[in-house]
Coordinates of C-alpha atoms and ligand atoms in Angstrom, one line a residue:
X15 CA 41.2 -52.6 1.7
X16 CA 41.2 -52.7 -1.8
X17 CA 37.3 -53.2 -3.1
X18 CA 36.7 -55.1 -6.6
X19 CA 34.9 -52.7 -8.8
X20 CA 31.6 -54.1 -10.3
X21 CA 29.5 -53.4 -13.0
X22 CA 25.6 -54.0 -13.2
X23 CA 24.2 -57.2 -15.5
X24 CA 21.2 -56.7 -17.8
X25 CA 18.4 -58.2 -16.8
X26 CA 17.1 -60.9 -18.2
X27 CA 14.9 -60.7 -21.4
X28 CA 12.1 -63.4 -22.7
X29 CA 10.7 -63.3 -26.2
X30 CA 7.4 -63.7 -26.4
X31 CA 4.8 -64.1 -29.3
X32 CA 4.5 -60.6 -29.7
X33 CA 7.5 -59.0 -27.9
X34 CA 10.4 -58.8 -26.1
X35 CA 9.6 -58.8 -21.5
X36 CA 11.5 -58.2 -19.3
X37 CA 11.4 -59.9 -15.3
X38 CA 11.1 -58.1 -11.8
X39 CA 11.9 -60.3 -8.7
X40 CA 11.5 -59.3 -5.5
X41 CA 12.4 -62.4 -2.5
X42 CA 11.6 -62.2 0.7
X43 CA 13.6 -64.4 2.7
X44 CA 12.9 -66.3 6.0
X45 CA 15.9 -67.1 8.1
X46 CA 16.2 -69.0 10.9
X47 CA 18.1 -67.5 13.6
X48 CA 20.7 -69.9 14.9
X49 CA 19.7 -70.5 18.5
X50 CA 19.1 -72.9 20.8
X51 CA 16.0 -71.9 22.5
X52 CA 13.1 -69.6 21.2
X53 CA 12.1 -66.5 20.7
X54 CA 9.9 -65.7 23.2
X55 CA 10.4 -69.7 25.1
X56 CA 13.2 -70.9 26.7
X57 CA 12.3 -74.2 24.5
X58 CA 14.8 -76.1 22.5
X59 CA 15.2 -75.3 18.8
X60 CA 16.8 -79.1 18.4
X61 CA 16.2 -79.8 14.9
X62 CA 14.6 -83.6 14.2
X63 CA 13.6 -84.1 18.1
X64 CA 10.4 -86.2 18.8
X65 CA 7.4 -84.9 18.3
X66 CA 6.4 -82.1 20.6
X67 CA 8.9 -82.7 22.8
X68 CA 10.2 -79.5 22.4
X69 CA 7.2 -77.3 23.4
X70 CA 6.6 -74.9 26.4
X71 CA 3.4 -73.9 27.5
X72 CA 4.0 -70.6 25.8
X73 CA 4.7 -72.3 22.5
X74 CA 1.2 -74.1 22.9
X75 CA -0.2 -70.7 24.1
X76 CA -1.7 -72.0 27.5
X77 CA -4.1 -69.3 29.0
X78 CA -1.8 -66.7 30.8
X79 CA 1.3 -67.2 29.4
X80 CA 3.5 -64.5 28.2
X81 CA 6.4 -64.3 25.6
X82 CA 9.7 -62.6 27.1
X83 CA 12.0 -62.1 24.3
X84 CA 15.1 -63.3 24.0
X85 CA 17.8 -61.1 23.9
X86 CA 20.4 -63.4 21.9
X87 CA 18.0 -63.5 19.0
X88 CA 17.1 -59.8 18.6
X89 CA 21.5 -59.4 18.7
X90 CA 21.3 -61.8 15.8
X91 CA 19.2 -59.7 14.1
X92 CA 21.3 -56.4 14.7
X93 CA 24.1 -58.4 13.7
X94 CA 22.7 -59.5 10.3
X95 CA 21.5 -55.8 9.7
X96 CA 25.3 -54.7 10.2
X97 CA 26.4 -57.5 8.0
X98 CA 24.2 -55.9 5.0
X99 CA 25.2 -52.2 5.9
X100 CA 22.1 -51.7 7.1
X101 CA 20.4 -49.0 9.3
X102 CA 19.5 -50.5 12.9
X103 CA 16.6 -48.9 14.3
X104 CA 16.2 -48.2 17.7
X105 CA 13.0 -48.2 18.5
X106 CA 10.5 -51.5 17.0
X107 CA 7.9 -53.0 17.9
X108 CA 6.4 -56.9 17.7
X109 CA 2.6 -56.9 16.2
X110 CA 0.2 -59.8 16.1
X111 CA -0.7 -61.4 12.5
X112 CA -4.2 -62.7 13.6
X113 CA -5.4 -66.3 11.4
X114 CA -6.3 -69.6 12.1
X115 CA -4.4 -72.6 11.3
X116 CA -4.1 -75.6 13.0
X117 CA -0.4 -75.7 13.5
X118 CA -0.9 -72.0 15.0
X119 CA -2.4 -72.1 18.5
X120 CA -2.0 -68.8 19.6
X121 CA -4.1 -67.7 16.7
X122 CA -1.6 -64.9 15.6
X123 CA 2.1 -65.0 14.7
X124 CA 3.8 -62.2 16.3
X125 CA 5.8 -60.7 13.7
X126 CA 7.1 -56.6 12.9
X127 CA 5.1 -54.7 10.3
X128 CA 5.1 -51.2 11.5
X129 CA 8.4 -51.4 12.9
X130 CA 11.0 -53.7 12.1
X131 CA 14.1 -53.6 14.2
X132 CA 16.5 -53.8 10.5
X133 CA 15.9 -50.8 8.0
X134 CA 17.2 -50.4 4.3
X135 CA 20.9 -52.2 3.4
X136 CA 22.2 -53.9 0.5
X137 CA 23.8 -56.8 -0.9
X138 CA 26.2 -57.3 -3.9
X139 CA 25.4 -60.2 -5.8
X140 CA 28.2 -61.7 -7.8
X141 CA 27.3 -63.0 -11.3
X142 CA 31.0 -63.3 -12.3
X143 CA 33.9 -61.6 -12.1
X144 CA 33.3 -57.6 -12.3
X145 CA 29.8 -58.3 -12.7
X146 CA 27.2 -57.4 -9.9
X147 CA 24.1 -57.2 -8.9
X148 CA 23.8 -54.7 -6.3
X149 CA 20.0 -55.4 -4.6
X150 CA 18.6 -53.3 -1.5
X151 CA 17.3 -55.4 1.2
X152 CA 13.7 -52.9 2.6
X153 CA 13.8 -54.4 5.6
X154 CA 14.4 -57.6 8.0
X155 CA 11.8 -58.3 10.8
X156 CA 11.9 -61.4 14.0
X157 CA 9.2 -63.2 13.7
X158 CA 7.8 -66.5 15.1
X159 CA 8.1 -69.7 12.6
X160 CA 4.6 -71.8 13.3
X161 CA 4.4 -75.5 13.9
X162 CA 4.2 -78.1 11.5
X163 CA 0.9 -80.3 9.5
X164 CA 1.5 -83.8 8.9
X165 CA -0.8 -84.9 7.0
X166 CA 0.5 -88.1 5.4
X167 CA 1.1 -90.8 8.6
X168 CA -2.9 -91.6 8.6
X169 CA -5.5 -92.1 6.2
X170 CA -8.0 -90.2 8.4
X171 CA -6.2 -88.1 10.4
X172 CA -4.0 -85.1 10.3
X173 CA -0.8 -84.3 13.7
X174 CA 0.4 -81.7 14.5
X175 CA 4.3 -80.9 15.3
X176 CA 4.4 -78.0 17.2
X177 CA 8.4 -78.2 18.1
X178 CA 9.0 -75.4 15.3
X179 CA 6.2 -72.9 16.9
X180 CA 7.8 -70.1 18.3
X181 CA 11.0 -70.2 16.6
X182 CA 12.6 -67.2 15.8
X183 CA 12.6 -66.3 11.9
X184 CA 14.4 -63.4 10.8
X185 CA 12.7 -62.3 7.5
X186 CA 14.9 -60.3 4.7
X187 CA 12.8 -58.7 2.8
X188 CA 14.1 -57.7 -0.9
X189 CA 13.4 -54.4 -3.2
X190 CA 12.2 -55.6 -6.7
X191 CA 15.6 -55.1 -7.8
X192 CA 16.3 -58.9 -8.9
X193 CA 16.0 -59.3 -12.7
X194 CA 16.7 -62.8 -13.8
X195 CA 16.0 -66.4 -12.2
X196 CA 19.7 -66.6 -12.1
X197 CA 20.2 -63.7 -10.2
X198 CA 17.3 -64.7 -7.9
X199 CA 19.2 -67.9 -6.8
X200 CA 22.7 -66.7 -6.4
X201 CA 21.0 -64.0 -4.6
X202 CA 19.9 -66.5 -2.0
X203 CA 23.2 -68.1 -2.4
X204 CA 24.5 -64.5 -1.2
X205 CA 22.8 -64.3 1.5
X206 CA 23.4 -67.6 3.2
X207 CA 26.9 -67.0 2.6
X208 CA 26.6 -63.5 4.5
X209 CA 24.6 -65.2 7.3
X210 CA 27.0 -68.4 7.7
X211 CA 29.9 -66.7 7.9
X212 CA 27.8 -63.9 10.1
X213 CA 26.9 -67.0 12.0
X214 CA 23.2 -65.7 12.7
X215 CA 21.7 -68.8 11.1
X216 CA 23.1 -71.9 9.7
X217 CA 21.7 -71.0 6.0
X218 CA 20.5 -75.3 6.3
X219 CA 17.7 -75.2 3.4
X220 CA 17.3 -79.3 3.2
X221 CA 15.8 -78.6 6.7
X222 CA 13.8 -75.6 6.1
X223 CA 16.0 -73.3 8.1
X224 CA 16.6 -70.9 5.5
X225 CA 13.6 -70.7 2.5
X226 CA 12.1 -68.2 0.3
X227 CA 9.0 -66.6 -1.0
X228 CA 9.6 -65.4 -4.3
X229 CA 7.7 -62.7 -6.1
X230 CA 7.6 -62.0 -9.7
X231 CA 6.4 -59.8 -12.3
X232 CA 7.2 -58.8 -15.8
X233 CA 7.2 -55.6 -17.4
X234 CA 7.8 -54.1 -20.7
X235 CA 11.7 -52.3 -21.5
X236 CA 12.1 -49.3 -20.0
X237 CA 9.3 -49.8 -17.8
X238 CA 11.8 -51.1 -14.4
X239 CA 13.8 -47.8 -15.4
X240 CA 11.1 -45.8 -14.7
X241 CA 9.6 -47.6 -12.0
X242 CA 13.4 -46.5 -10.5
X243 CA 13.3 -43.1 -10.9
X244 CA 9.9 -42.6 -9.1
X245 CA 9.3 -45.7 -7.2
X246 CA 5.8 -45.8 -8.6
X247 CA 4.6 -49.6 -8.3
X248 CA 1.9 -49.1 -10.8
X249 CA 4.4 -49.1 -14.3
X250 CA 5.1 -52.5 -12.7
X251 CA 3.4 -55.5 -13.9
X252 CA 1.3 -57.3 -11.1
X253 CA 3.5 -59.4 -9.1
X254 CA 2.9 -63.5 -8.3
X255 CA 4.5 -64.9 -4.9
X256 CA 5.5 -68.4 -5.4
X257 CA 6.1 -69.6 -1.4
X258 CA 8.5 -71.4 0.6
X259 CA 11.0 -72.4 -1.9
X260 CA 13.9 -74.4 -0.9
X261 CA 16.1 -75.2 -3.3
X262 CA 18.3 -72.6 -5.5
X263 CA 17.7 -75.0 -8.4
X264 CA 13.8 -75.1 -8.1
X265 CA 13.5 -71.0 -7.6
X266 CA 15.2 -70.5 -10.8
X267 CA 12.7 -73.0 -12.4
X268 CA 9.9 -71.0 -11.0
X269 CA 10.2 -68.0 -12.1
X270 CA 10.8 -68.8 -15.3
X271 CA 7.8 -71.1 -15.4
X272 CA 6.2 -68.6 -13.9
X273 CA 7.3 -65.5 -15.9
X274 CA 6.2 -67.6 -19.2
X275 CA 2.8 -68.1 -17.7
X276 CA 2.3 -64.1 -17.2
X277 CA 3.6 -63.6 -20.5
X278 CA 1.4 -65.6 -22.0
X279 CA -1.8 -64.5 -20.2
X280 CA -1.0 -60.7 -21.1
X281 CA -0.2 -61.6 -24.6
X282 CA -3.7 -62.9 -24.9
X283 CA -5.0 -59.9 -23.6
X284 CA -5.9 -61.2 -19.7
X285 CA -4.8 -60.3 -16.3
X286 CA -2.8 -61.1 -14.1
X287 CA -4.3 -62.3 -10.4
X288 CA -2.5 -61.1 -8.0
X289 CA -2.0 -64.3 -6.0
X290 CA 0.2 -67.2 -3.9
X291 CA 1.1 -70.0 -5.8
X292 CA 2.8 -73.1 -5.3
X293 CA 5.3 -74.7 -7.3
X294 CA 5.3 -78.4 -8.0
X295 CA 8.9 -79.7 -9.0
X296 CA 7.5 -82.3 -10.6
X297 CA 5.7 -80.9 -13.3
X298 CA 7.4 -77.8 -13.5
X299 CA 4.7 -75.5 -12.6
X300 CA 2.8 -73.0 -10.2
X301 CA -0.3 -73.7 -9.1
X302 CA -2.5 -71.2 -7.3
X303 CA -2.5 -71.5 -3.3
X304 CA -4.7 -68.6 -2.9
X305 CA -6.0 -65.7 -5.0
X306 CA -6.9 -62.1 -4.0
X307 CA -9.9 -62.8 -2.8
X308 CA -9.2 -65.2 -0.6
X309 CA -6.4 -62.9 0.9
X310 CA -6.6 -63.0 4.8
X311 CA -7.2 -59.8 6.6
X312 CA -4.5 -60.4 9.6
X313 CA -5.9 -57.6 11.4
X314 CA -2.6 -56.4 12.5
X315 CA -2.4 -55.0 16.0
X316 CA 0.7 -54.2 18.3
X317 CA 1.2 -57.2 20.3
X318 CA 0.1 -56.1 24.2
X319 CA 1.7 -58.9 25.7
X320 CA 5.3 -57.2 24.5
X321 CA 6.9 -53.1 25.8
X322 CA 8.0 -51.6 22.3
X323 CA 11.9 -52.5 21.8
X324 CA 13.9 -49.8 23.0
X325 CA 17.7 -50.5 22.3
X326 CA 20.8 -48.5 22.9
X327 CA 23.3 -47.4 20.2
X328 CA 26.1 -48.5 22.4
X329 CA 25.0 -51.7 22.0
X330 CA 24.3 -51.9 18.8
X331 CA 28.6 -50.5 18.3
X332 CA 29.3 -53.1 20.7
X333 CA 28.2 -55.5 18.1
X334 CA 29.1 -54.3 14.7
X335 CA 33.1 -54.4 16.5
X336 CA 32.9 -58.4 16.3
X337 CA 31.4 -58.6 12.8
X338 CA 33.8 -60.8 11.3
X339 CA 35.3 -60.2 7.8
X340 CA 32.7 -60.7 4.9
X341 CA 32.6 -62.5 2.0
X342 CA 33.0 -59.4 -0.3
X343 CA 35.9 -57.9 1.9
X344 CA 37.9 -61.4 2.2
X345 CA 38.0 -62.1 -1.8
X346 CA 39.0 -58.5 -2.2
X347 CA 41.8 -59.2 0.6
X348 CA 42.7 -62.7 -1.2
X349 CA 42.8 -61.2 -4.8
X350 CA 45.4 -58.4 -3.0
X351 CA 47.6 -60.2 -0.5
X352 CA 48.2 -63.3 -1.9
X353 CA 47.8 -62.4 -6.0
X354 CA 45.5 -64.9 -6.9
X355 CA 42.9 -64.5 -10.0
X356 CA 39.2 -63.5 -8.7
X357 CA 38.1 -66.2 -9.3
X358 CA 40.0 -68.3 -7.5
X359 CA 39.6 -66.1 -4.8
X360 CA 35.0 -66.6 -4.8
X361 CA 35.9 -70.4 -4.8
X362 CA 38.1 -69.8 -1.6
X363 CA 35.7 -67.4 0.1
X364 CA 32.2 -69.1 -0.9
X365 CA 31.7 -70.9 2.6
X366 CA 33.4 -69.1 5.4
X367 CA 35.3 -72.7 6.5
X368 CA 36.6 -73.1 3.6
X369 CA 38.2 -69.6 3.9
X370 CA 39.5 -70.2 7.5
X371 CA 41.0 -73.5 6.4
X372 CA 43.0 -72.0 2.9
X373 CA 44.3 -69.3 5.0
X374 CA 45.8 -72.1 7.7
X375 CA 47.5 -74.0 4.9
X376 CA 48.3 -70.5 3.4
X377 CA 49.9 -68.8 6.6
X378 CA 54.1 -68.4 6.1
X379 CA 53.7 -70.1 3.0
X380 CA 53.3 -69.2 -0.8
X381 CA 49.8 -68.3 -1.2
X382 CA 49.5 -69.3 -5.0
X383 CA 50.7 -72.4 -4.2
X384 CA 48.4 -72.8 -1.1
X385 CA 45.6 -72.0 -2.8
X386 CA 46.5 -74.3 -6.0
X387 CA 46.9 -77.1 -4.1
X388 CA 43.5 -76.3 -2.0
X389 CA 41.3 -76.0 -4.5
X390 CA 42.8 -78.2 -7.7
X391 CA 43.9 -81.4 -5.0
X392 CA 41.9 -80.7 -1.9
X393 CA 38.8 -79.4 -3.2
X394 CA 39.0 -81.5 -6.3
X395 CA 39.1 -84.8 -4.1
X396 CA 36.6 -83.4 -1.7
X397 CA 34.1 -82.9 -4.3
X398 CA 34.7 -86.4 -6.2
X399 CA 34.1 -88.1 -3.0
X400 CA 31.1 -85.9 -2.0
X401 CA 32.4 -84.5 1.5
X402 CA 32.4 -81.3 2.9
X403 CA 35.8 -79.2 4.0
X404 CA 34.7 -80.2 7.7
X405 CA 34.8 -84.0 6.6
X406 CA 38.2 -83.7 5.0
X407 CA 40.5 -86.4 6.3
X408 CA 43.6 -84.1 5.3
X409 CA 44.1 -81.1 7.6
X410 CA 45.6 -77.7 7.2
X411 CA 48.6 -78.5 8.8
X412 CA 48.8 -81.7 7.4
X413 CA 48.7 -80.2 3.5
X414 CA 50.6 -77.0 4.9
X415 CA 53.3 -79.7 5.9
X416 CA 53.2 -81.1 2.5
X417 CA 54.2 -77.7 0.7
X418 CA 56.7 -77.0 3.3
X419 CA 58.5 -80.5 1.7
X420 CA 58.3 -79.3 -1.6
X421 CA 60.0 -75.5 -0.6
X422 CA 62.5 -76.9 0.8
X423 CA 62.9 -79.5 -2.2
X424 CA 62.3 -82.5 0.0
X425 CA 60.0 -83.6 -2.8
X426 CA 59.0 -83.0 -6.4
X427 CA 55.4 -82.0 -6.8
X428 CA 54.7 -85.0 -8.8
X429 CA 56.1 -86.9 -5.5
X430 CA 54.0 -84.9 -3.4
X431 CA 50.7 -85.8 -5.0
X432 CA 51.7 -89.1 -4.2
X433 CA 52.1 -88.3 -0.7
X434 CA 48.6 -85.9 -0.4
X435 CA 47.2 -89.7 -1.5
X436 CA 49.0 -91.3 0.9
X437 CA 48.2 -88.8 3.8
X438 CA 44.5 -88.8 2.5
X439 CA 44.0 -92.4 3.3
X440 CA 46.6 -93.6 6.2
X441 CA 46.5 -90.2 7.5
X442 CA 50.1 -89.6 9.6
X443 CA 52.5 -86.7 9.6
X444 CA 53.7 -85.9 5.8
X445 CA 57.5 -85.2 7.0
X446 CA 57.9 -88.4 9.0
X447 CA 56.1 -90.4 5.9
X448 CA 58.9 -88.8 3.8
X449 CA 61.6 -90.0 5.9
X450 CA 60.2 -93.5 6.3
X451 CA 59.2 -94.3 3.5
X452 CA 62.6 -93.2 1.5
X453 CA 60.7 -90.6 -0.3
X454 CA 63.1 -87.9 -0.2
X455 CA 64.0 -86.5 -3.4
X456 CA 67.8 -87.3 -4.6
X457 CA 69.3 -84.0 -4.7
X458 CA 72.8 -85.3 -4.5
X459 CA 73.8 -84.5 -8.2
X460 CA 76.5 -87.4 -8.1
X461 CA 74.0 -90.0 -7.6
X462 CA 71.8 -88.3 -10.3
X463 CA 74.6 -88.4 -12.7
X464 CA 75.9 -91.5 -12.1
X465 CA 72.0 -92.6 -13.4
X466 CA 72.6 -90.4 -16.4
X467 CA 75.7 -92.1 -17.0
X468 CA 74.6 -95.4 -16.9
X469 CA 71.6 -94.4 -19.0
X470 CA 73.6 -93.2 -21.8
X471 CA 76.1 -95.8 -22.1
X472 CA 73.4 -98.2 -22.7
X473 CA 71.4 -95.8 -25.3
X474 CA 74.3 -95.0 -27.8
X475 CA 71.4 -94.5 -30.1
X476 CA 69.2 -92.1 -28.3
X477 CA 72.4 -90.4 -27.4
X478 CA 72.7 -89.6 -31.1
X479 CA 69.4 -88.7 -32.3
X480 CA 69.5 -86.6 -29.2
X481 CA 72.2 -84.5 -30.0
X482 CA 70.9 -83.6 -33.5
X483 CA 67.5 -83.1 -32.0
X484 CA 67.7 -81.6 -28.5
X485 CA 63.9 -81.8 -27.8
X486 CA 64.3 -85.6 -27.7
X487 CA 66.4 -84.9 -24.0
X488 CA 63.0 -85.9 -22.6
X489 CA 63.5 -88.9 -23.2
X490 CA 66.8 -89.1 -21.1
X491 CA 64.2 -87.6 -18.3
X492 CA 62.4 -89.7 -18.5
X493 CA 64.6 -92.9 -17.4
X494 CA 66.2 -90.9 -15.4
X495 CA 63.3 -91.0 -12.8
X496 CA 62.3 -93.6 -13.6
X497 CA 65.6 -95.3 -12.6
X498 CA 64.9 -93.4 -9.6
X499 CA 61.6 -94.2 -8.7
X500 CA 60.7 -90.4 -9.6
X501 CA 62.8 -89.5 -6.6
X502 CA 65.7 -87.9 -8.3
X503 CA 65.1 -83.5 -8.1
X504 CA 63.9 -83.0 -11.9
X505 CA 65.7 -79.5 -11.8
X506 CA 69.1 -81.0 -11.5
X507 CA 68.2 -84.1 -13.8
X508 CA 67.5 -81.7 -16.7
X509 CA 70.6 -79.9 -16.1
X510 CA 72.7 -83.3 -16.3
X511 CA 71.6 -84.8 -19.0
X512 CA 71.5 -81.1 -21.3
X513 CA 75.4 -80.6 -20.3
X514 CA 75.9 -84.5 -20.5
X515 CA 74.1 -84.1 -24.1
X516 CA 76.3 -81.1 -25.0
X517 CA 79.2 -83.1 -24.9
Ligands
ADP605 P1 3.6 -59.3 1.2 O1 3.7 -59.5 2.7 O2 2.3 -58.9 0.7 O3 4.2 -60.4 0.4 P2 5.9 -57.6 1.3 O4 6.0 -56.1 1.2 O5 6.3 -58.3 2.6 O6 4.5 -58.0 0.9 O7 6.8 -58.3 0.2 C1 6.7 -57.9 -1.1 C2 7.8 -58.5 -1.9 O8 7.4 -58.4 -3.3 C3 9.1 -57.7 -1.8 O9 10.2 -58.5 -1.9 C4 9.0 -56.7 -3.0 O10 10.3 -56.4 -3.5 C5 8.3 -57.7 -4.0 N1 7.6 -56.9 -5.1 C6 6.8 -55.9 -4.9 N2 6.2 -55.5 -6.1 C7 6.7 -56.4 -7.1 C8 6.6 -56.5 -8.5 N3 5.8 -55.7 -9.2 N4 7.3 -57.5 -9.1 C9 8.1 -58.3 -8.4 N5 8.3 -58.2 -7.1 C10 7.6 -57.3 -6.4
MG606 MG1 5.0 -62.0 0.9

């Protein structure tokens, strides 16, 4: 396979008062692994059930209980580590992050610091054609998700939702290596497009299944450079984590809310805190959550309840031979088997349905074509009515069935937008709409000339100017199909009227 060559954007610079600075971003993103019961309970994972319906005695850590883990998660986790090239380690361990919080009742999260079952990979993340940002992913850890506060049904009171306790997470942890808030995001954007079509978690960030903590820093030129060649944190400026972001729009207004704020404090000659801050869409700020002080000491501990993971590297092989095809390889494939532009080729690839769905309409057929009429009709109608590919009331055999009219000259393209319309709302099968409905194009060059005829008899004018002025046969076209209710096959109108023109 023929892989797109790439080369690296600048980062991101922001003029301050007294100086040009530079941004370091480093995410750490929490994924939720797309299964139906927990990580250590058979619970549901049901998203918008009732209230603690969905909570087993382990979730609610009753006296005595103990987590089993479940082996469809940690495959998720393996698989999403092979998705990003990553090393797979086959030994980890699960540790317990001891606080108190009331949505927590075991006390302690278990999570993987010392030993996280996914190692060092990378992702390329596309900022347009031929230009990438390659970033290295340290490391991706299971962990449980905790439960939920609600603290807005009563004046007095606050509930507790513990249906999301236990739920497996998968963490992604980023190097620093993200330099502008528009890298940030279409990182993200990246990697839920990896983990849909990976299937290992349904990227769904309106429901919190997928969110970020985002870290940033800023540095002077040069300074990132070095920090590269001897992975010394300390030429670094201090770094900020603005949690749980949710939206691709709001992280890129963080950071550079946020990047502003540090410049501005170090310009005055302060510090920054190294601290968790919040950011409030509505006033387009951070706010501090907690500051250094305040910093919890989990008192990490390998969990006892759970044996160290031991897994085989047969296994892990048995896994990495069903990865599907990835984003990156599929628009390479797309740019070289069916000769579209790149770009055409991201729009195709960005959600893995969309994809499977082009290359139905595309299969036996003229790519271009097929991917024309996907994304300029399909998508374009799609998108102006707000639906989704999976909501689309045309099909891919229903649109293939269209271009295969139009090969075999059935129809005229302008005839065949009709009929897309026409399919889109009644729905039906395009070749038996053609037939009914007399749609067929006239081919039959004696019925299209007897039109010219009878067009040119009664425009002796025309006729004239016409023949001293051949660009006015467009005219002649005109009537033509229009005389024909568009129906007549443009190519052999043309021909007519220029040798009827000639004479
Ligand atoms: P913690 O649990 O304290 O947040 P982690 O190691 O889990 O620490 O995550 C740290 C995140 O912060 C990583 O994504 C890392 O790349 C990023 N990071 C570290 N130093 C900096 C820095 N100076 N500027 C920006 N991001 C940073
Ligand atoms: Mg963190």
């Amino acid at each position: 396979m023929a892989e797109l060559t790439y080369s690296e954007p600048k980062a991101k610079v922001i003029a301050g008062a007294k100086g040009d600075w530079e941004l370091v971003i480093g995410l750490e993103v929490h994924a939720q692994v797309a299964s139906k019961a927990k990580l250590f309970s058979g619970a549901s994972t049901e998203f918008g059930a009732e209230p603690n319906s969905n909570v087993s005695f382990v979730d609610s850590a009753m006296p005595g209980m103990l987590p089993v883990i479940n082996e469809f998660c940690l495959e998720q986790a393996v698989r999403t580590g092979l998705g990003i090239k990553a090393d797979i380690n086959l030994y980890s361990a699960f540790d317990r992050k001891n606080y108190f919080y009331p949505d927590l009742p075991q006390g302690y999260q278990i999570s993987q610091l010392y030993h996280p079952i996914v190692g060092e990979g990378e992702i390329l993340v596309d900022m347009e054609p031929g230009v990438a940002r390659k970033v290295r992913v340290e490391r991706i850890h299971l962990e449980q998700d905790a439960g939920k506060s609600v603290h807005d049904m009563d004046p007095n009171m606050s509930f507790v939702d513990l249906n999301r306790t236990g739920v497996a997470l998968m963490e992604i942890v980023s190097r620093p290596d993200i330099r502008s808030p528009e890298e940030a995001a279409a990182y993200v954007g990246k990697m839920r497009q990896i983990l849909r079509y990976l299937g290992t978690c349904d990227g769904n960030m309106q429901n919190g299944n997928m969110r970020a903590d985002v870290n940033v820093s800023v540095c002077k030129a040069g300074d990132y450079e070095k920090f590269r060649e001897t992975g010394d944190f300390g030429v670094l400026g201090t770094r900020c984590e603005i949690k749980n972001m949710n939206s691709m729009r709001f992280i890129q207004q963080a950071i550079d809310y946020e990047a502003r704020r540090q410049i501005a404090i170090l310009e005055d000659g302060g510090e920054i805190d190294q601290e968790t801050r919040l950011y409030d869409p509505d006033k387009n700020e951070t706010r501090t959550m907690r500051s250094k002080e305040e910093a919890h000491d989990y008192r990490y501990f390998p969990c006892p309840d759970l044996l160290p993971l031991e897994i085989e590297q047969s296994w892990v092989d048995g896994i990495a031979e069903t990865l599907p095809e990835l984003p990156d390889a599929k628009k390479a494939r797309f740019v070289a088997d069916y000769g579209m532009t790149e770009y055409d080729a991201s729009v195709l690839t960005a959600d893995v349905v969309d994809a499977t769905f082009f290359e139905d309409v595309a299969k036996g057929r003229d790519g271009k074509q097929a991917a024309n009429w996907v994304i300029n009709e399909l998508f374009g109608r799609l998108n102006k009515e707000d639906l989704s590919i999976s909501d689309s009331p045309i099909s891919a055999q229903q649109l293939g069935g269209i271009l295969d009219l139009m090969a075999k000259g059935d129809i005229s393209g302008k005839i065949a937008k009709d009929l897309f319309e026409i399919v889109w709302t009644e729905g039906g099968d395009p070749a038996e709409i053609v037939e009914s409905r007399g749609m067929k194009q006239v081919t039959d060059t004696g019925a299209i000339e007897a039109a010219v005829n009878e067009i040119i008899a009664a425009n002796p004018d025309q006729v004239e100017k016409a023949k001293q002025n051949p660009k006015l046969a467009g005219w002649f076209v005109g009537q033509v199909m229009k005389a024909t209710g568009g129906k007549a096959n443009p190519k052999a109108v043309n021909e007519i009227i220029a040798k009827k023109l000639a004479q």
